[in-house]
PDB file of C-alpha atoms in Angstrom:
ATOM      1  CA  UNK M   1      60.666  61.661  81.082  1.00  0.00           C
ATOM      2  CA  UNK M   2      64.403  61.555  79.230  1.00  0.00           C
ATOM      3  CA  UNK M   3      65.794  62.111  82.973  1.00  0.00           C
ATOM      4  CA  UNK M   4      64.541  58.119  84.347  1.00  0.00           C
ATOM      5  CA  UNK M   5      66.186  56.318  81.131  1.00  0.00           C
ATOM      6  CA  UNK M   6      69.198  57.789  82.414  1.00  0.00           C
ATOM      7  CA  UNK M   7      68.795  56.342  86.369  1.00  0.00           C
ATOM      8  CA  UNK M   8      70.235  53.272  87.094  1.00  0.00           C
ATOM      9  CA  UNK M   9      69.180  51.422  90.195  1.00  0.00           C
ATOM     10  CA  UNK M  10      71.728  49.247  92.469  1.00  0.00           C
ATOM     11  CA  UNK M  11      71.152  47.521  95.681  1.00  0.00           C
ATOM     12  CA  UNK M  12      73.662  47.141  98.060  1.00  0.00           C
ATOM     13  CA  UNK M  13      74.851  43.846  99.716  1.00  0.00           C
ATOM     14  CA  UNK M  14      76.668  43.300 102.443  1.00  0.00           C
ATOM     15  CA  UNK M  15      74.812  41.402 105.270  1.00  0.00           C
ATOM     16  CA  UNK M  16      74.670  38.220 105.728  1.00  0.00           C
ATOM     17  CA  UNK M  17      70.592  38.406 104.863  1.00  0.00           C
ATOM     18  CA  UNK M  18      71.343  39.775 101.707  1.00  0.00           C
ATOM     19  CA  UNK M  19      73.943  36.992 100.734  1.00  0.00           C
ATOM     20  CA  UNK M  20      71.128  34.461 102.051  1.00  0.00           C
ATOM     21  CA  UNK M  21      68.952  36.064  99.745  1.00  0.00           C
ATOM     22  CA  UNK M  22      71.360  37.169  96.563  1.00  0.00           C
ATOM     23  CA  UNK M  23      69.362  35.305  93.816  1.00  0.00           C
ATOM     24  CA  UNK M  24      66.239  36.558  94.763  1.00  0.00           C
ATOM     25  CA  UNK M  25      67.932  40.066  94.683  1.00  0.00           C
ATOM     26  CA  UNK M  26      69.483  39.699  91.564  1.00  0.00           C
ATOM     27  CA  UNK M  27      66.143  39.024  89.771  1.00  0.00           C
ATOM     28  CA  UNK M  28      64.807  42.194  90.958  1.00  0.00           C
ATOM     29  CA  UNK M  29      63.027  43.359  88.202  1.00  0.00           C
ATOM     30  CA  UNK M  30      64.472  47.015  86.971  1.00  0.00           C
ATOM     31  CA  UNK M  31      67.884  46.307  88.943  1.00  0.00           C
ATOM     32  CA  UNK M  32      70.773  47.576  86.920  1.00  0.00           C
ATOM     33  CA  UNK M  33      73.342  46.071  89.599  1.00  0.00           C
ATOM     34  CA  UNK M  34      74.811  44.941  92.871  1.00  0.00           C
ATOM     35  CA  UNK M  35      77.276  46.703  94.827  1.00  0.00           C
ATOM     36  CA  UNK M  36      78.972  44.742  97.122  1.00  0.00           C
ATOM     37  CA  UNK M  37      80.771  46.163 100.820  1.00  0.00           C
ATOM     38  CA  UNK M  38      82.832  43.520 101.455  1.00  0.00           C
ATOM     39  CA  UNK M  39      84.301  45.297 105.324  1.00  0.00           C
ATOM     40  CA  UNK M  40      80.713  45.032 106.350  1.00  0.00           C
ATOM     41  CA  UNK M  41      80.060  41.797 104.800  1.00  0.00           C
ATOM     42  CA  UNK M  42      82.907  40.183 106.567  1.00  0.00           C
ATOM     43  CA  UNK M  43      81.177  41.328 109.667  1.00  0.00           C
ATOM     44  CA  UNK M  44      77.791  40.032 108.939  1.00  0.00           C
ATOM     45  CA  UNK M  45      78.789  36.646 107.585  1.00  0.00           C
ATOM     46  CA  UNK M  46      81.812  35.650 110.072  1.00  0.00           C
ATOM     47  CA  UNK M  47      79.772  37.634 113.076  1.00  0.00           C
ATOM     48  CA  UNK M  48      82.677  39.391 114.082  1.00  0.00           C
ATOM     49  CA  UNK M  49      85.123  36.898 113.995  1.00  0.00           C
ATOM     50  CA  UNK M  50      87.571  39.008 111.705  1.00  0.00           C
ATOM     51  CA  UNK M  51      88.151  42.587 111.662  1.00  0.00           C
ATOM     52  CA  UNK M  52      85.986  44.232 109.086  1.00  0.00           C
ATOM     53  CA  UNK M  53      88.664  44.828 105.564  1.00  0.00           C
ATOM     54  CA  UNK M  54      87.913  46.528 102.627  1.00  0.00           C
ATOM     55  CA  UNK M  55      90.086  43.930 100.620  1.00  0.00           C
ATOM     56  CA  UNK M  56      89.451  40.729 102.755  1.00  0.00           C
ATOM     57  CA  UNK M  57      91.671  37.510 101.932  1.00  0.00           C
ATOM     58  CA  UNK M  58      90.277  34.956 103.744  1.00  0.00           C
ATOM     59  CA  UNK M  59      88.700  32.493 101.660  1.00  0.00           C
ATOM     60  CA  UNK M  60      85.223  32.304 102.745  1.00  0.00           C
ATOM     61  CA  UNK M  61      84.657  36.064 101.937  1.00  0.00           C
ATOM     62  CA  UNK M  62      86.774  35.208  98.749  1.00  0.00           C
ATOM     63  CA  UNK M  63      83.821  32.765  97.742  1.00  0.00           C
ATOM     64  CA  UNK M  64      81.058  34.991  99.092  1.00  0.00           C
ATOM     65  CA  UNK M  65      82.960  37.442  96.954  1.00  0.00           C
ATOM     66  CA  UNK M  66      83.027  35.576  93.643  1.00  0.00           C
ATOM     67  CA  UNK M  67      79.352  33.721  94.533  1.00  0.00           C
ATOM     68  CA  UNK M  68      77.827  37.123  94.141  1.00  0.00           C
ATOM     69  CA  UNK M  69      79.677  38.234  90.833  1.00  0.00           C
ATOM     70  CA  UNK M  70      78.255  35.124  89.482  1.00  0.00           C
ATOM     71  CA  UNK M  71      74.453  35.546  90.513  1.00  0.00           C
ATOM     72  CA  UNK M  72      75.189  38.803  89.015  1.00  0.00           C
ATOM     73  CA  UNK M  73      75.968  37.365  85.891  1.00  0.00           C
ATOM     74  CA  UNK M  74      73.718  34.500  85.487  1.00  0.00           C
ATOM     75  CA  UNK M  75      71.153  37.306  86.201  1.00  0.00           C
ATOM     76  CA  UNK M  76      72.539  39.373  83.522  1.00  0.00           C
ATOM     77  CA  UNK M  77      73.169  42.820  85.762  1.00  0.00           C
ATOM     78  CA  UNK M  78      76.329  44.140  86.942  1.00  0.00           C
ATOM     79  CA  UNK M  79      78.157  43.818  89.823  1.00  0.00           C
ATOM     80  CA  UNK M  80      80.565  46.130  91.924  1.00  0.00           C
ATOM     81  CA  UNK M  81      82.617  45.743  94.398  1.00  0.00           C
ATOM     82  CA  UNK M  82      84.346  48.543  97.199  1.00  0.00           C
ATOM     83  CA  UNK M  83      87.899  47.710  96.804  1.00  0.00           C
ATOM     84  CA  UNK M  84      90.756  49.287  98.560  1.00  0.00           C
ATOM     85  CA  UNK M  85      94.020  48.792  96.725  1.00  0.00           C
ATOM     86  CA  UNK M  86      94.241  48.721  92.815  1.00  0.00           C
ATOM     87  CA  UNK M  87      95.769  45.213  93.078  1.00  0.00           C
ATOM     88  CA  UNK M  88      92.683  43.912  95.145  1.00  0.00           C
ATOM     89  CA  UNK M  89      90.657  45.491  92.679  1.00  0.00           C
ATOM     90  CA  UNK M  90      92.557  43.757  89.492  1.00  0.00           C
ATOM     91  CA  UNK M  91      91.690  41.116  91.001  1.00  0.00           C
ATOM     92  CA  UNK M  92      87.918  41.315  90.978  1.00  0.00           C
ATOM     93  CA  UNK M  93      87.843  42.535  87.929  1.00  0.00           C
ATOM     94  CA  UNK M  94      89.418  38.627  87.255  1.00  0.00           C
ATOM     95  CA  UNK M  95      86.563  37.285  89.373  1.00  0.00           C
ATOM     96  CA  UNK M  96      83.955  39.204  87.174  1.00  0.00           C
ATOM     97  CA  UNK M  97      83.536  42.112  88.502  1.00  0.00           C
ATOM     98  CA  UNK M  98      81.940  44.939  86.055  1.00  0.00           C
ATOM     99  CA  UNK M  99      83.365  47.631  88.428  1.00  0.00           C
ATOM    100  CA  UNK M 100      85.487  48.380  91.638  1.00  0.00           C
ATOM    101  CA  UNK M 101      87.148  51.116  93.270  1.00  0.00           C
ATOM    102  CA  UNK M 102      90.668  51.416  93.624  1.00  0.00           C
ATOM    103  CA  UNK M 103      91.054  52.767  97.343  1.00  0.00           C
ATOM    104  CA  UNK M 104      88.900  54.855  99.546  1.00  0.00           C
ATOM    105  CA  UNK M 105      88.662  58.635  99.249  1.00  0.00           C
ATOM    106  CA  UNK M 106      90.293  58.954 102.948  1.00  0.00           C
ATOM    107  CA  UNK M 107      93.215  56.923 101.520  1.00  0.00           C
ATOM    108  CA  UNK M 108      93.494  59.246  98.871  1.00  0.00           C
ATOM    109  CA  UNK M 109      93.557  62.628 101.078  1.00  0.00           C
ATOM    110  CA  UNK M 110      95.813  60.940 103.699  1.00  0.00           C
ATOM    111  CA  UNK M 111      98.622  60.070 100.696  1.00  0.00           C
ATOM    112  CA  UNK M 112      98.070  63.836  99.306  1.00  0.00           C
ATOM    113  CA  UNK M 113      98.556  65.129 102.763  1.00  0.00           C
ATOM    114  CA  UNK M 114     101.300  63.434 103.625  1.00  0.00           C
ATOM    115  CA  UNK M 115     103.169  63.912 100.711  1.00  0.00           C
ATOM    116  CA  UNK M 116     101.743  67.684 101.079  1.00  0.00           C
ATOM    117  CA  UNK M 117     103.612  67.861 104.443  1.00  0.00           C
ATOM    118  CA  UNK M 118     106.955  66.537 103.103  1.00  0.00           C
ATOM    119  CA  UNK M 119     106.986  68.761 100.416  1.00  0.00           C
ATOM    120  CA  UNK M 120     107.029  71.250 102.661  1.00  0.00           C
ATOM    121  CA  UNK M 121     109.416  70.088 104.682  1.00  0.00           C
ATOM    122  CA  UNK M 122     111.868  69.266 101.979  1.00  0.00           C
ATOM    123  CA  UNK M 123     111.630  73.479 101.169  1.00  0.00           C
ATOM    124  CA  UNK M 124     111.132  75.029 104.595  1.00  0.00           C
ATOM    125  CA  UNK M 125     114.626  73.153 105.592  1.00  0.00           C
ATOM    126  CA  UNK M 126     116.879  74.022 102.821  1.00  0.00           C
ATOM    127  CA  UNK M 127     119.097  76.796 104.224  1.00  0.00           C
ATOM    128  CA  UNK M 128     118.005  80.313 102.592  1.00  0.00           C
ATOM    129  CA  UNK M 129     120.693  79.715  99.968  1.00  0.00           C
ATOM    130  CA  UNK M 130     119.150  76.808  98.693  1.00  0.00           C
ATOM    131  CA  UNK M 131     115.777  78.505  98.288  1.00  0.00           C
ATOM    132  CA  UNK M 132     114.618  77.172 101.554  1.00  0.00           C
ATOM    133  CA  UNK M 133     113.666  79.620 104.436  1.00  0.00           C
ATOM    134  CA  UNK M 134     115.966  78.160 106.857  1.00  0.00           C
ATOM    135  CA  UNK M 135     112.734  77.622 109.048  1.00  0.00           C
ATOM    136  CA  UNK M 136     110.603  74.476 110.145  1.00  0.00           C
ATOM    137  CA  UNK M 137     113.589  73.054 112.650  1.00  0.00           C
ATOM    138  CA  UNK M 138     110.990  72.414 115.062  1.00  0.00           C
TER     139      UNK M 138
END
């Protein structure tokens, strides 16, 4: 019985249909928040006119994203936005978003892998006298 008190319900908004019905969705009894997927929302709202992106700059999409935050605030629920960078996430907080991502898992993994490879190359390209193996010249 206690676990139900800790469960939260979020709606994912990433289509024109959801955007067109945002007030009704936000008014859904028991809904705690709305999570916006900006790439799919961009594709759906602009019918493929722009390449979907995590941090949309097109004013039509930015306006839609801002509107969703306003509707959530008016309904007394939380709003969250999937962002690709800390900079865009900070902008979203300024627009009224309660929660954001600051990147994507695949980008974090790629950055960590790149750093590890660079470190490995630096270590193996050093001469044996410098603590390297002298290998890695390929």
